[in-house]
Amino acid sequence: LALCAQQVLCTAPLIVAMSAVLQRMTGRGAGYFMTRFFGLTGDSANDVEPLFHRTAPSISTAELVLAMGTALVFMTGVAAVQQRAFEMIWTLPRRLSIRQYIRQLVWAVGVGTFSGVMLGLGRWGRELDDHVGRPALLAVMVVQGVVTYVFYWWSQYWLLADRVSWRSLLPGAI
């Protein structure tokens, strides 16, 4: 429950920050890209797009830095909750240090990268399904499964700061 609450707290600022970046780069906010990604049309698209609509003509660099910084700080909260859960599972003492915080920052970047890869693979799978057929979609889903497995295996190892062997962490990743 704590991990879910932290995820909600970090996802909202991240979406707002990414919307600002997208607005600046493309002239369109996250709502436009979300409706395209999820294939929303009609009333559904009309409900999502205004959520991220910005009336100001441009986004300042200060706003972008503040938004991305806020998102990153909240993501370290998710990493800290996940790290504490792993420590409790493995009955390890809690570690609070600047190194652990740096590990949490790296993990935050990793989860952002993981999310982007998974979204890209999902989009690619749907396009392949439309043009090639169901076997291509299934192949992409297998790749998504492998990427997810590797990410969760690495997450445990990274957040536990090498205190548990890769081999011991294997069942947790599965």
XYZ file of C-alpha atoms in Angstrom:
174
model
C 0.000 0.000 0.000
C 2.838 2.374 0.833
C 4.495 1.640 -2.508
C 1.242 2.347 -4.366
C 0.754 5.625 -2.489
C 4.317 6.683 -3.282
C 3.831 5.741 -6.931
C 0.753 7.954 -7.182
C 2.654 10.816 -5.546
C 5.499 10.541 -8.036
C 3.509 9.826 -11.175
C 1.412 12.987 -11.132
C 4.404 15.389 -10.988
C 6.206 13.286 -13.586
C 3.283 13.516 -16.014
C 3.013 17.262 -15.441
C 6.772 17.672 -15.948
C 6.770 15.552 -19.089
C 3.765 17.473 -20.363
C 5.752 20.696 -19.969
C 8.682 19.205 -21.856
C 6.414 17.894 -24.617
C 4.612 21.242 -24.805
C 7.907 23.016 -25.264
C 9.308 20.545 -27.806
C 6.227 19.804 -29.888
C 3.612 22.401 -29.011
C 1.345 19.656 -27.655
C 0.924 18.472 -24.087
C 0.866 15.008 -22.555
C -2.898 14.726 -23.085
C -2.461 14.609 -26.844
C 0.188 11.903 -26.642
C -1.762 9.894 -24.054
C -4.859 9.832 -26.237
C -2.776 8.690 -29.216
C -0.888 6.076 -27.221
C -4.002 4.554 -25.684
C -5.997 4.922 -28.899
C -8.668 7.135 -27.305
C -11.229 8.826 -29.536
C -14.395 10.849 -29.134
C -15.522 11.624 -25.595
C -12.599 9.758 -24.025
C -10.038 11.839 -25.899
C -12.002 15.003 -25.192
C -11.891 14.223 -21.459
C -8.151 13.472 -21.299
C -6.634 16.220 -23.451
C -7.888 19.195 -21.371
C -6.329 17.701 -18.224
C -2.893 18.672 -19.493
C -3.800 21.713 -21.583
C -1.684 24.775 -20.922
C -2.872 28.214 -21.896
C 0.527 29.933 -21.644
C 2.312 30.136 -25.007
C 5.626 28.817 -23.676
C 7.148 26.972 -20.752
C 10.056 28.649 -19.001
C 13.280 26.792 -18.304
C 12.810 27.447 -14.585
C 9.404 25.741 -14.681
C 10.887 22.751 -16.483
C 13.747 22.402 -14.007
C 11.371 22.726 -11.049
C 8.945 20.167 -12.474
C 11.630 17.608 -13.309
C 13.331 18.139 -9.940
C 10.053 17.608 -8.091
C 9.349 14.448 -10.046
C 12.840 13.114 -9.321
C 12.527 13.818 -5.578
C 9.191 12.018 -5.435
C 10.653 9.081 -7.369
C 13.360 8.692 -4.732
C 10.512 8.299 -2.238
C 9.251 5.325 -4.226
C 12.761 3.879 -4.257
C 13.090 4.361 -0.484
C 9.805 2.551 0.193
C 10.777 -0.274 -2.132
C 14.256 -0.480 -0.608
C 12.796 -0.677 2.914
C 10.422 -3.440 1.816
C 13.330 -5.429 0.347
C 15.336 -4.943 3.560
C 12.414 -6.200 5.624
C 11.936 -9.215 3.351
C 15.614 -10.141 3.666
C 15.783 -9.115 7.372
C 18.604 -6.711 6.646
C 19.354 -3.650 8.752
C 18.160 -0.365 7.338
C 20.826 1.721 5.636
C 20.538 5.473 5.600
C 23.408 7.190 3.866
C 24.222 9.495 1.011
C 25.240 6.442 -1.038
C 21.811 4.931 -0.567
C 20.195 8.191 -1.663
C 22.392 8.231 -4.768
C 21.329 4.641 -5.456
C 17.703 5.744 -5.127
C 18.314 8.574 -7.604
C 19.883 6.140 -10.073
C 16.940 3.788 -9.564
C 14.541 6.692 -10.264
C 16.260 7.277 -13.601
C 16.151 3.521 -14.213
C 12.411 3.281 -13.573
C 11.832 6.189 -15.947
C 13.882 4.449 -18.610
C 12.092 1.147 -17.926
C 8.699 2.856 -18.271
C 9.676 4.474 -21.550
C 10.977 1.198 -22.965
C 7.822 -0.659 -21.909
C 5.543 1.994 -23.425
C 7.560 1.969 -26.643
C 7.460 -1.818 -26.844
C 3.704 -1.794 -26.240
C 3.152 0.711 -29.006
C 5.404 -1.240 -31.351
C 3.561 -4.470 -30.500
C 0.202 -2.945 -31.405
C 1.589 -1.656 -34.705
C 3.081 -5.064 -35.502
C -0.223 -6.716 -34.628
C -1.979 -4.446 -37.126
C 0.527 -5.098 -39.926
C 2.080 -8.516 -39.274
C -0.365 -10.337 -37.051
C -0.762 -11.898 -33.625
C 2.570 -13.807 -33.506
C 4.508 -10.525 -33.703
C 2.453 -9.084 -30.840
C 3.133 -12.174 -28.755
C 6.860 -11.899 -29.466
C 6.855 -8.284 -28.278
C 4.958 -9.350 -25.146
C 7.664 -11.927 -24.433
C 10.304 -9.208 -24.808
C 8.307 -7.013 -22.405
C 8.256 -9.896 -19.929
C 12.021 -10.354 -20.153
C 12.676 -6.610 -19.785
C 10.371 -6.501 -16.744
C 12.080 -9.511 -15.196
C 15.555 -8.015 -15.672
C 14.416 -4.644 -14.309
C 12.961 -6.153 -11.119
C 15.967 -8.406 -10.638
C 18.295 -5.427 -11.015
C 16.073 -3.260 -8.766
C 16.399 -5.662 -5.862
C 20.139 -5.976 -6.252
C 20.683 -2.249 -6.708
C 18.472 -1.059 -3.848
C 19.869 -3.671 -1.473
C 23.366 -2.370 -2.288
C 24.878 -5.751 -3.193
C 23.989 -7.244 0.220
C 22.140 -10.194 -1.343
C 23.495 -12.288 -4.210
C 22.023 -12.173 -7.700
C 21.160 -15.850 -7.433
C 19.213 -15.403 -4.196
C 17.229 -12.552 -5.739
C 16.168 -14.621 -8.751
C 12.859 -15.919 -7.252
C 11.846 -12.395 -6.236
C 12.310 -11.176 -9.779
C 10.183 -13.996 -11.145
